[in-house]
Coordinates of C-alpha atoms in Angstrom, one line a residue:
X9 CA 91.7 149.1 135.3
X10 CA 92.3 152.8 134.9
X11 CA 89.8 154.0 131.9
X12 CA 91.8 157.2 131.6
X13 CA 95.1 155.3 130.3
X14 CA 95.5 153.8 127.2
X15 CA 97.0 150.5 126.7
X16 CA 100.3 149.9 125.2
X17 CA 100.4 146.4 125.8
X18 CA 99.7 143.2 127.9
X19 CA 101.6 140.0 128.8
X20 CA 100.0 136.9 129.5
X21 CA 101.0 133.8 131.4
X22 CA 99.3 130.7 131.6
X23 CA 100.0 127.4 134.5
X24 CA 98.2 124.4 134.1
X25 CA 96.5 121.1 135.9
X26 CA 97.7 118.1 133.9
X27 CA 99.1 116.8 130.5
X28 CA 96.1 118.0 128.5
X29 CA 97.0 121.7 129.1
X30 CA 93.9 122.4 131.4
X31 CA 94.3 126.0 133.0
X32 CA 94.5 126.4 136.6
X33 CA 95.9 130.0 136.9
X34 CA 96.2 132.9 134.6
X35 CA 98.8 135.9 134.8
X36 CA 98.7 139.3 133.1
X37 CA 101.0 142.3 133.6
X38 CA 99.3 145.3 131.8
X39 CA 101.9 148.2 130.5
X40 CA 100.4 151.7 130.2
X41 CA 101.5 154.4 127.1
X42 CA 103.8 156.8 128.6
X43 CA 105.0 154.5 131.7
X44 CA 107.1 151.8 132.1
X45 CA 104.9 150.6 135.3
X46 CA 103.5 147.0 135.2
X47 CA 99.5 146.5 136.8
X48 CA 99.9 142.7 137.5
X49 CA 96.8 140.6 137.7
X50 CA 96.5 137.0 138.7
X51 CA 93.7 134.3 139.0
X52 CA 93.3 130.9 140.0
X53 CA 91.0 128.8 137.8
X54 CA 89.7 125.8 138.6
X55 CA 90.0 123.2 136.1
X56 CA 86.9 120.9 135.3
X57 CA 86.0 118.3 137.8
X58 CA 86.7 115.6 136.0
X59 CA 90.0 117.2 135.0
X60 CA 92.9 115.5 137.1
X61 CA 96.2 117.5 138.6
X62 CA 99.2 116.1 138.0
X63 CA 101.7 115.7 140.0
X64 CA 104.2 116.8 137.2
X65 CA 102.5 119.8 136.8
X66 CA 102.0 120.4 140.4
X67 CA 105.7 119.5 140.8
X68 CA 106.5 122.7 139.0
X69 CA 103.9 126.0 140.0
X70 CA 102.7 124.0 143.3
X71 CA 99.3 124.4 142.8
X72 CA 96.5 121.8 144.0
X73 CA 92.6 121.0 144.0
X74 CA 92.6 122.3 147.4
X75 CA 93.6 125.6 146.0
X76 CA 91.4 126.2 143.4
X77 CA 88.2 124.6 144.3
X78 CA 86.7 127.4 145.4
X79 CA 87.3 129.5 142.3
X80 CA 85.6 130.3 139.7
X81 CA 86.0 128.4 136.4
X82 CA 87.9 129.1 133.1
X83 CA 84.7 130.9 131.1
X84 CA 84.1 132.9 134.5
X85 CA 87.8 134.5 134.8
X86 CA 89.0 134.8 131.2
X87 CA 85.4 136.7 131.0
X88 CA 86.5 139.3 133.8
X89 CA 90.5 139.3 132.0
X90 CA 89.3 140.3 129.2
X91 CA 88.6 143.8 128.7
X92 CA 92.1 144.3 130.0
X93 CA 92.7 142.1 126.1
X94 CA 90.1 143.4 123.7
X95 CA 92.0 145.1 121.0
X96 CA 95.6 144.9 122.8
X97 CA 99.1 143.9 121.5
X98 CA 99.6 140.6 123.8
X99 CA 103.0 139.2 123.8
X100 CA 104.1 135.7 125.9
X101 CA 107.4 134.3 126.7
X102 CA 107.1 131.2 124.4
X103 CA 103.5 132.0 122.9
X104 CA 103.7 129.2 120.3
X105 CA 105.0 126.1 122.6
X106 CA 102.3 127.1 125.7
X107 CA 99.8 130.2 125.9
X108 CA 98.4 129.8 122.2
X109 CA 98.1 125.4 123.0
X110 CA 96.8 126.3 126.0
X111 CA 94.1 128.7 125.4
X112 CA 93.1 126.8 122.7
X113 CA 92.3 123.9 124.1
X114 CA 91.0 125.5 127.1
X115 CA 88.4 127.7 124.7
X116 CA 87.8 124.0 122.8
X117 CA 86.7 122.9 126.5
X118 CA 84.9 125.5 126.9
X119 CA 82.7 126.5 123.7
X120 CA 80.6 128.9 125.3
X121 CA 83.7 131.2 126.2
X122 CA 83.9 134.3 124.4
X123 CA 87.4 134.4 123.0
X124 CA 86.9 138.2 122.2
X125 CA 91.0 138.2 120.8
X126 CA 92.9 136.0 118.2
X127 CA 94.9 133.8 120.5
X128 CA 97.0 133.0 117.6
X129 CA 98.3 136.7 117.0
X130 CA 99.9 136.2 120.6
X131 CA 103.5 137.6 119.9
X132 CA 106.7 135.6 121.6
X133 CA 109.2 137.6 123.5
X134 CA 111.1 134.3 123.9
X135 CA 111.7 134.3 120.3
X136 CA 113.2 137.7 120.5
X137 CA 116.2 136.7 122.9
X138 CA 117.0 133.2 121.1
X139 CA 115.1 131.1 122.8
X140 CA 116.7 131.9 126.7
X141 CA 114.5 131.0 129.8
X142 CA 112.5 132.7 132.1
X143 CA 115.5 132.5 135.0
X144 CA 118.2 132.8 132.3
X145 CA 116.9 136.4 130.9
X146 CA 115.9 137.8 134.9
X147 CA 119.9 137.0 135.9
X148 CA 121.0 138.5 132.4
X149 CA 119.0 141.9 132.6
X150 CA 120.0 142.0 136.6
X151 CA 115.9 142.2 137.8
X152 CA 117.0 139.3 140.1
X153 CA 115.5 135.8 140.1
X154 CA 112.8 134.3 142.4
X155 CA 112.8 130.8 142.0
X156 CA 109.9 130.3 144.8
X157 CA 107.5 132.7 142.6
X158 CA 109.1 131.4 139.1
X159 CA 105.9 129.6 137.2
X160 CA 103.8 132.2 139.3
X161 CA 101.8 133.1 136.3
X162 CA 101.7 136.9 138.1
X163 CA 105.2 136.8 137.9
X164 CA 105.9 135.1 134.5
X165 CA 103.5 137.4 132.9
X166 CA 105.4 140.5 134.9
X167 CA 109.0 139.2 133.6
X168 CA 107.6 138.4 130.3
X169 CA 106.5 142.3 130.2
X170 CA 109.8 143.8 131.6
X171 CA 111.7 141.3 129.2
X172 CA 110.1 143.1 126.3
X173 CA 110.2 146.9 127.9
X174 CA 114.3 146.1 127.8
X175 CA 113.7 145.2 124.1
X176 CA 111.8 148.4 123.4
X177 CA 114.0 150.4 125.3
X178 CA 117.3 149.4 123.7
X179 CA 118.5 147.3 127.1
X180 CA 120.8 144.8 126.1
X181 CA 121.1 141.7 128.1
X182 CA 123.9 140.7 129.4
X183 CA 124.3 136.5 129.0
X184 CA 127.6 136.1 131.3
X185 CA 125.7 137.2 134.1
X186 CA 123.5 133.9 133.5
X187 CA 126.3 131.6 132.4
X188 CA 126.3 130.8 136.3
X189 CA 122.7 129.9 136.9
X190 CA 121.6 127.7 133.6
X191 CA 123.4 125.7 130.9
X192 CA 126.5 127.9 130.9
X193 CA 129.6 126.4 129.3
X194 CA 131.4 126.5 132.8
X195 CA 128.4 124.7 134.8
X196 CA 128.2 122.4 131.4
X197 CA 131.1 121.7 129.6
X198 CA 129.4 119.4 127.6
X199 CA 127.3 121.4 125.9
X200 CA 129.3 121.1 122.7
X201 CA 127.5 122.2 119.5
X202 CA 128.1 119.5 118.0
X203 CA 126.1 116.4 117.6
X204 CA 128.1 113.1 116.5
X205 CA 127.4 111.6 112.6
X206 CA 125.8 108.6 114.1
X207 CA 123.1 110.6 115.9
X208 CA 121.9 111.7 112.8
X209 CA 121.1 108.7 111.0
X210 CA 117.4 107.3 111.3
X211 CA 117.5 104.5 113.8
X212 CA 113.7 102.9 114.1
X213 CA 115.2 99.7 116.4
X214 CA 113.3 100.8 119.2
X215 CA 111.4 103.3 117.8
X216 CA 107.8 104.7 119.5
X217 CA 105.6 104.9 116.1
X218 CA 103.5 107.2 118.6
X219 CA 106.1 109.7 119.2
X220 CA 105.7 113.2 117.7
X221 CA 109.9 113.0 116.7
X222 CA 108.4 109.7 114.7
X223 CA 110.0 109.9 111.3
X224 CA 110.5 113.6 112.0
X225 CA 113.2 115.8 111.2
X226 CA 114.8 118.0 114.0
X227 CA 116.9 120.7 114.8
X228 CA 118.8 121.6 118.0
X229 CA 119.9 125.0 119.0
X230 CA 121.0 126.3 121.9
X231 CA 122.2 124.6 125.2
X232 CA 119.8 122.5 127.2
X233 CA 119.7 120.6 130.6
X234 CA 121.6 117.9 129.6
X235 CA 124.4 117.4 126.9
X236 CA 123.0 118.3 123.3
X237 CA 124.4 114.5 122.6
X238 CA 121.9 113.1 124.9
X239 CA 118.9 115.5 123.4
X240 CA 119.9 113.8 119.9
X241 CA 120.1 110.2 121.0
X242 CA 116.8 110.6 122.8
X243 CA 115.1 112.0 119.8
X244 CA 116.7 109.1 117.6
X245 CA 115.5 106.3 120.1
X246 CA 112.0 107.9 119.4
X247 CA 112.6 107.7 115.3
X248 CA 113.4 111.5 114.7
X249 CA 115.9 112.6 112.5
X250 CA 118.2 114.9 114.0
X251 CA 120.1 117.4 111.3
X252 CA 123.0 119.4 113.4
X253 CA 123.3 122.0 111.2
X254 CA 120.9 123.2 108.9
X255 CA 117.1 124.4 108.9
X256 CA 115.0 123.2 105.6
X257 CA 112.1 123.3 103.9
X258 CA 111.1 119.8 105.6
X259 CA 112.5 120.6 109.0
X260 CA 109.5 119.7 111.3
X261 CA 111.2 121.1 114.7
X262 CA 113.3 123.4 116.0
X263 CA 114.4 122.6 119.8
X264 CA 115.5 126.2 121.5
X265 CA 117.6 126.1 124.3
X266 CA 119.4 129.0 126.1
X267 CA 122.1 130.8 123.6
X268 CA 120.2 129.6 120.6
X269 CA 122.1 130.8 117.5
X270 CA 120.2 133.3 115.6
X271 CA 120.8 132.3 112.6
X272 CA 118.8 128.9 113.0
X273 CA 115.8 131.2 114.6
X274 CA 115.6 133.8 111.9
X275 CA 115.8 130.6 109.1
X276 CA 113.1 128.5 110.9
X277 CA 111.0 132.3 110.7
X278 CA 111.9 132.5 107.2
X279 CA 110.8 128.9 106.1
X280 CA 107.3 129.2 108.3
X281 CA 106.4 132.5 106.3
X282 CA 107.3 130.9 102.9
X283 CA 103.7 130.0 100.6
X284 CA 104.5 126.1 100.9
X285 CA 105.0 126.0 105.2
X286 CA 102.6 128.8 105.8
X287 CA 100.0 126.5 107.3
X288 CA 102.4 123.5 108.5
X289 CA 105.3 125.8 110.2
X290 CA 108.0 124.6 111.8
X291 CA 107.1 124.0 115.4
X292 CA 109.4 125.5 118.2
X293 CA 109.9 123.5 121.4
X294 CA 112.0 124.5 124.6
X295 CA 112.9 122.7 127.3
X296 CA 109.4 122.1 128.9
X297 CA 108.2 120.7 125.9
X298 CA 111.1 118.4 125.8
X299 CA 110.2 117.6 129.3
X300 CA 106.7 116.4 128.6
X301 CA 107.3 114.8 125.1
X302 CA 110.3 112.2 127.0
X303 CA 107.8 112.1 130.0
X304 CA 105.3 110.7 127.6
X305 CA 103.0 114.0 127.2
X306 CA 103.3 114.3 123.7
X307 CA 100.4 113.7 121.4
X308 CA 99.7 117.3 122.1
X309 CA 103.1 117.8 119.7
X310 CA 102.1 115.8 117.2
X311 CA 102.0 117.3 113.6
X312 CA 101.9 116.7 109.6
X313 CA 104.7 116.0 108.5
X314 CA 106.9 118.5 106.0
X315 CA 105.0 118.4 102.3
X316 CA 102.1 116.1 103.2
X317 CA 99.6 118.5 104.3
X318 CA 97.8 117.9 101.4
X319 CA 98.0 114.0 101.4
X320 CA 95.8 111.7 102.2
X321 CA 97.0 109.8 105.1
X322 CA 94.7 106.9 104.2
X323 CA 96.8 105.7 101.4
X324 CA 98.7 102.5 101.3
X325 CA 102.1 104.2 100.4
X326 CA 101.6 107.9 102.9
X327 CA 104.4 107.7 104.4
X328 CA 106.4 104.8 103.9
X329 CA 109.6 104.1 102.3
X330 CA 109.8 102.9 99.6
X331 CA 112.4 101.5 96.8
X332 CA 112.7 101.3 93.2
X333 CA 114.5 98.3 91.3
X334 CA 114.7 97.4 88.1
X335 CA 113.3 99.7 84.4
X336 CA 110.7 101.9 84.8
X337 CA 109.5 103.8 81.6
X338 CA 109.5 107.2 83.3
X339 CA 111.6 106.7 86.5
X340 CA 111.6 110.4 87.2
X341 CA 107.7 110.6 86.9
X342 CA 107.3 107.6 88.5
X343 CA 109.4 109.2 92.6
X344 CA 107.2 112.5 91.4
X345 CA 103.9 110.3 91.9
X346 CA 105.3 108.7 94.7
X347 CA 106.1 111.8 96.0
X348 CA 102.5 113.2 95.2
X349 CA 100.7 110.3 97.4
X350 CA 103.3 110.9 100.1
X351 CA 105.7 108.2 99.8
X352 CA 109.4 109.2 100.7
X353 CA 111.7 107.4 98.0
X354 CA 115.0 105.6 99.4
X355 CA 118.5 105.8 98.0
X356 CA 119.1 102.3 99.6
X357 CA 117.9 99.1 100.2
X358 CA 117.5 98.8 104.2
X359 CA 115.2 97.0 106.8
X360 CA 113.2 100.9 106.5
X361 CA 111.9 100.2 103.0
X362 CA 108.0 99.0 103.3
X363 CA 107.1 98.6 99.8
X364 CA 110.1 97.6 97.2
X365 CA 108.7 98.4 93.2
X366 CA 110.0 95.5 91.2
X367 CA 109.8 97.0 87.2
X368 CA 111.3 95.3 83.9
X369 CA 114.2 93.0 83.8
X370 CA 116.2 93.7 86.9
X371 CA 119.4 92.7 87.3
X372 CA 121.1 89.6 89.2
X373 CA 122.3 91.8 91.9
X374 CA 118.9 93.6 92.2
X375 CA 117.0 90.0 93.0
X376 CA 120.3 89.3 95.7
X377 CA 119.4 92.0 97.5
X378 CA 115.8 91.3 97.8
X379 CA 116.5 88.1 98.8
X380 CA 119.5 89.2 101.4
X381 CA 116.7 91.6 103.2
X382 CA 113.8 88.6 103.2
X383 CA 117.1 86.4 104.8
X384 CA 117.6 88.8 107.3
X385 CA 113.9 88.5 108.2
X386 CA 112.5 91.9 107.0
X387 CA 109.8 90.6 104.2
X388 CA 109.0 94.1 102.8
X389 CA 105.9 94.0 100.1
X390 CA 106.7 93.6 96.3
X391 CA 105.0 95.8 93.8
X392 CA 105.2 95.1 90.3
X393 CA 104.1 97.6 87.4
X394 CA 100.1 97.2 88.0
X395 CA 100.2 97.3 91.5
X396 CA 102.2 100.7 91.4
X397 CA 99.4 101.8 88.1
X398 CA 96.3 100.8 90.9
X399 CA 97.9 102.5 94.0
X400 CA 99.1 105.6 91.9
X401 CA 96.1 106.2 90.0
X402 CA 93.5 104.4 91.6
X403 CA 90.3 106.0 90.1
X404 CA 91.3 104.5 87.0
X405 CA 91.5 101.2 88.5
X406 CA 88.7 101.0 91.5
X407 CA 85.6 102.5 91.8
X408 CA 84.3 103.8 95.2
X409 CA 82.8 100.3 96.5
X410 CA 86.3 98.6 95.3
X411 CA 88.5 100.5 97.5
X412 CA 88.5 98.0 99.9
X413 CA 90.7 96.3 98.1
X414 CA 93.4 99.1 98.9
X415 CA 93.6 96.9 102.1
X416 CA 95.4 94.2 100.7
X417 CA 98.5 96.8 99.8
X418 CA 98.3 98.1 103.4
X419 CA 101.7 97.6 105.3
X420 CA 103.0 98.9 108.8
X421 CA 105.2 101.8 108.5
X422 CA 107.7 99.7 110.1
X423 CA 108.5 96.4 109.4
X424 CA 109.0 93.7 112.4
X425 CA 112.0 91.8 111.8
X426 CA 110.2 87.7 111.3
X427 CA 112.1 85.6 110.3
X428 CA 110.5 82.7 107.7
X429 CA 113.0 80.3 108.0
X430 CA 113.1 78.0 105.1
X431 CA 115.2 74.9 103.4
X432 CA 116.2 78.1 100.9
X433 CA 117.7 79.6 104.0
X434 CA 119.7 76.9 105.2
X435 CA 121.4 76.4 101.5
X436 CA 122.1 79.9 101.2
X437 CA 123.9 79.9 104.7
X438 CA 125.6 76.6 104.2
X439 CA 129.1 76.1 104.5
X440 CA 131.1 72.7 103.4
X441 CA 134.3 71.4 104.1
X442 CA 136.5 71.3 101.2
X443 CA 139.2 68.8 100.8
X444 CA 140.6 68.0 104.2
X445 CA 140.4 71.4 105.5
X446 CA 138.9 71.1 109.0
X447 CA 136.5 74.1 109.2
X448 CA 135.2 73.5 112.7
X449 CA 138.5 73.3 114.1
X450 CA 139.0 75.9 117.1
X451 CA 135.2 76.3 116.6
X452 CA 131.9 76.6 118.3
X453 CA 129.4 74.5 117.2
X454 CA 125.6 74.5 118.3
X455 CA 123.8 71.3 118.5
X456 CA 120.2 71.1 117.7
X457 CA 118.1 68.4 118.1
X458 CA 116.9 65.1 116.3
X459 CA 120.5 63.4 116.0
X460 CA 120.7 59.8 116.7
X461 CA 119.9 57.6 119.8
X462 CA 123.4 58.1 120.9
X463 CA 124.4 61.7 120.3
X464 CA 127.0 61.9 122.7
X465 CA 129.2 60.2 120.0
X466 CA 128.8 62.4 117.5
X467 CA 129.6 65.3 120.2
X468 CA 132.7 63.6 120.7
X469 CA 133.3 63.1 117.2
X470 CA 133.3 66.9 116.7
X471 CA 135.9 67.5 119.8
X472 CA 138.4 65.1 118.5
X473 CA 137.9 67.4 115.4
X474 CA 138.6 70.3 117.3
X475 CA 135.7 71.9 117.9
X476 CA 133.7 73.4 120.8
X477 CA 130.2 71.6 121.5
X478 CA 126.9 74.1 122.5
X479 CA 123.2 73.7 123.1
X480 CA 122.2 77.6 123.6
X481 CA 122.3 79.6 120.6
X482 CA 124.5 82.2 122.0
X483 CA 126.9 85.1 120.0
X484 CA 129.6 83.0 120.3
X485 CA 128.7 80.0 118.3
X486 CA 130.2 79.7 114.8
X487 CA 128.5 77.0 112.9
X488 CA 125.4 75.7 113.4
X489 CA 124.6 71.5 113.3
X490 CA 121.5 70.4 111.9
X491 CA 120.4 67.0 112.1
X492 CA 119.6 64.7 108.9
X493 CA 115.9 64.7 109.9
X494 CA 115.8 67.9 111.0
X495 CA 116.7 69.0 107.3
X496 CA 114.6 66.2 105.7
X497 CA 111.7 67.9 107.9
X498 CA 112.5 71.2 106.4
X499 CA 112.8 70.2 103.0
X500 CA 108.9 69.1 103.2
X501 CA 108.2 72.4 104.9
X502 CA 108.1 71.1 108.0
X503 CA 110.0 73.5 110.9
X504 CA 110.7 71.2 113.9
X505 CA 111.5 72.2 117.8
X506 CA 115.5 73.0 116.3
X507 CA 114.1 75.7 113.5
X508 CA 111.7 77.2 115.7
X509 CA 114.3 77.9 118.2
X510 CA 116.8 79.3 115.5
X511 CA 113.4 81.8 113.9
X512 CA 112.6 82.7 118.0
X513 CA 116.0 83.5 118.9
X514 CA 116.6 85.9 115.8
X515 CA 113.6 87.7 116.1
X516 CA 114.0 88.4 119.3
X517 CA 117.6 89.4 119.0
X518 CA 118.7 93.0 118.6
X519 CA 120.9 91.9 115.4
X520 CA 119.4 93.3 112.3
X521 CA 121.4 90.7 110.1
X522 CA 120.7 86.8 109.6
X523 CA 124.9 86.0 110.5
X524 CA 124.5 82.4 111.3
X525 CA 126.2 79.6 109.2
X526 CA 125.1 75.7 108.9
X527 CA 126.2 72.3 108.2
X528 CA 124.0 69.3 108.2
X529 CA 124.9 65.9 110.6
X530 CA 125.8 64.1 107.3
X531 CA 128.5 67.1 106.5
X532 CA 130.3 66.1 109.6
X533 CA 129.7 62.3 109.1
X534 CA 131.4 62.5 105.9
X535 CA 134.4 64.5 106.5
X536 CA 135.0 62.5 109.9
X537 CA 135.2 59.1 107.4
X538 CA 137.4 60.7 104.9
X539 CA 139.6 62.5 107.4
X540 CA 140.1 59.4 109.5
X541 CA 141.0 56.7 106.6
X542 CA 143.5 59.3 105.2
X543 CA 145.2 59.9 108.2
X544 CA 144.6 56.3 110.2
X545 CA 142.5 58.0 112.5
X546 CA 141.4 54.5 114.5
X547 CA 140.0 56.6 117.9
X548 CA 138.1 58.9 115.6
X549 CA 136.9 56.0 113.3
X550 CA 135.5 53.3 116.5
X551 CA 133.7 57.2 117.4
X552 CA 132.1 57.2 114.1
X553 CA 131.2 53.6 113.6
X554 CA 129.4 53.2 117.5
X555 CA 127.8 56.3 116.5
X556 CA 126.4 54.5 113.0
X557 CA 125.7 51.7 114.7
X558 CA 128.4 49.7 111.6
X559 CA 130.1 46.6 113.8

């Protein structure tokens, strides 16, 4: 370091070990007043012993333990960095999604370190040129690209400096030169900006509750690895809620790929420096982040969600759905409570709503569709007008030892479909025949258990009607055929081999809606008898009398 020349700034890049963002190497590329020539330094750490490398990590900036064992630790280098630091503009290419995580939890490692900056003042050249790569900016401004010294931290830190010199200097960049190398239109045609409608619907089928998209909203700009289609679904899969088009107040993340629109950038800055998202910004992730989060990396990402900073994520309704039936005295008070203890209020009924608050007098159709989503096996919790009063205002109702009994109103933020199968069920789902129209004709019938010593004439019965005889509860099957003591069983309560298969089947399914209809043995029975003496059925009527046992 020449102590003749003053600083005018310093870029810093940062490699790392493993998945908990444990330095390994450490770029800077120092930039002199009055010169536009770049004094690189770069320094291999070694990470703690009982800190792992990865072979993700290694995978990208091919460095090992054999590498670094000999040097010195984190504390040691960033000590012998830093008067290069002390007092210095210091700018990264995507500050916010690695150097600031990374130095921060490398300083929370290491407590005796002497920061001697504020890591989180580290400005983002990345941010300047809409979220474009390393590679993608070197190609555009014509400094070449060297993808054997790419994730160098020397050479990051020296592009990351040149990238912003252009920017000082008035150096446009020119993007077709890059449209070649990564996520051009011509290399990707599918990088449409457009996202399909039903990517942007919350889908929590086979959602990861420990994902950091988890009931997240999220925003994709910009063209990425793979189509912007794929980005969407994966982020649905993992229970995010992708919005195509526009940056909110409650936007939680911003994905930035190459050619990110502006407009989406400069709205995501304007929403983080408004009062209410000051300390809960919007969180900017590129490509490598993507990488980790769908590698399985991501409780690093993880992150309050949009207005509940100030909840308190102990509370039975933080962060559940829930839905309001019937009269409520002050219904627009009431969703501003709810909204107060962080509860997100549904327009809709679905399998999503946890808690379902059940007021004065609601209608017929109101108790129907309770009663469709406990059929379909989704038994969200019912809160009448005291319950709501104790979980809304609960120092009026419990007293420090008594909030224990918050536990009882506890529910899973998602619901697992469980079916309760019941002699309600069966009624509800029933279907008779009427007159001497034959309803199982061209049908397929399932056959549970419990019928008569010689079933195989009541199977028969049911082909001569027409129908289609099977013992697997498969997609195809129509109606199912319950036998007389399978239902007298159920009417005590009592679920035999036949209803436990039905429950197991549907829960383990992927359908999200109880579809299967019923009739009993004796339904059958009876419309065999009054089919065949109409019509002088004798081969139908022997069928039905072997099977009765009637001489």
């Amino acid at each position: 370091m020449n102590p003749n020349r003053k600083i005018r700034f310093v870029a810093i890049d940062c490699e790392t070990a493993n998945r908990h963002d444990i330095i390994c190497q450490i770029g800077i590329a120092v930039v002199y007043e009055g010169s536009d020539d770049i004094e690189v330094i770069e320094r291999l750490v070694n990470p703690p012993l009982d800190e792992d490398f990865e072979p993700q990590n290694v995978s990208i900036h091919h460095i090992t333990r054999e590498q670094t064992q000999n040097e010195p630790f984190f504390d040691s280098v960033w000590a012998d960095l830093l008067p290069y630091l002390e007092g210095q503009e210091i700018w990264a290419h995507n500050a916010k999604g690695a150097e600031i995580r990374y130095l921060r939890k490398n300083f929370a490692r290491y407590k005796d370190a002497t920061a001697g900056i504020n890591i989180e003042n580290i400005k983002c050249t990345c941010a300047l040129y809409g979220g474009r790569s390393v590679p993608a900016l070197c190609i555009a401004f014509g400094m070449g690209y060297d993808s054997a010294t790419h994730h160098s931290a020397g050479y990051d830190a020296k592009c990351c400096a040149m990238f912003l010199l252009n920017y000082l200097n008035g150096k446009q960049p020119n993007y077709n030169l890059a449209e070649s190398f990564h996520s051009s239109k011509r290399q990707h045609p599918w990088a449409e900006k457009e996202i399909p409608k039903e990517l942007c619907r919350r889908d929590w089928s086979k959602a990861n509750i420990n994902s950091p998209f988890f009931n997240r909203e999220v925003v994709i700009t910009g063209q990425l690895s793979e189509p912007r289609a794929n980005i969407a679904r994966k982020i649905q899969i993992e229970g995010g809620i992708n919005n195509k088009d526009i940056i909110q107040q409650r936007t939680d993340f911003l994905i930035v790929g190459a050619n990110g629109g502006t407009k989406k950038l400069e709205d995501a800055e304007r929403v983080n420096n408004s009062e209410s998202r000051k300390n809960n910004p919007i969180k900017f992730l590129y490509q490598e982040d993507l990488n980790r989060i769908f590698s399985g990396y991501g409780d690093e990402y993880k992150a309050v969600k949009a207005g509940l900073e100030d909840k308190d994520p102990t509370h039975p309704l933080y962060e559940r759905i829930v839905y309001i039936f019937g009269k409520w005295k002050y219904t627009s008070q009431l969703k501003k409570e709810l909204k107060n203890v962080g509860a997100e209020v549904a327009s809709s009924l679905t399998k999503y709503v946890t808690y379902i608050l059940l007021g004065e007098d609601p209608s017929t159709d109101e108790l129907e569709e309770i009663q469709k989503l406990r059929f379909n096996g989704f038994n969200a919790c019912i809160l009448r007008s005291y319950d709501v009063q104790a979980l809304l205002h609960q120092s009026d109702f419990f007293n420090r030892e008594e909030k224990m009994d918050w536990q009882r109103y506890i529910m899973p933020i998602i619901l697992t479909k469980k079916l309760d199968f019941s002699f309600e069920h069966y009624m509800h789902f029933h279907v008779s025949f009427k007159g001497l129209e034959n309803i199982i004709a061209q049908k397929e019938l399932f056959f549970g258990k419990g019928f008569k010593s010689n079933p195989e004439h009541f199977y028969q019965i049911t082909g001569n009607l027409g129908a289609f005889g099977n013992w697997v509860l498969s997609k195809e099957v129509d109606i199912c055929v319950l036998s007389n003591s399978t239902l007298e069983k159920l009417k005590e309560g009592v679920k035999d081999e036949t209803i436990k298969y039905i429950e197991k089947t549907y829960n383990e399914g992927d359908s999200d809606q109880f579809l299967y209809t019923f009739m009993s043995e004796q339904d059958v029975l009876d419309y065999c008898k009054f089919r065949c003496e109409t019509y002088g059925d004798e081969v139908t009527m022997r069928l039905y009398k072997k099977y009765l046992n009637i001489n």
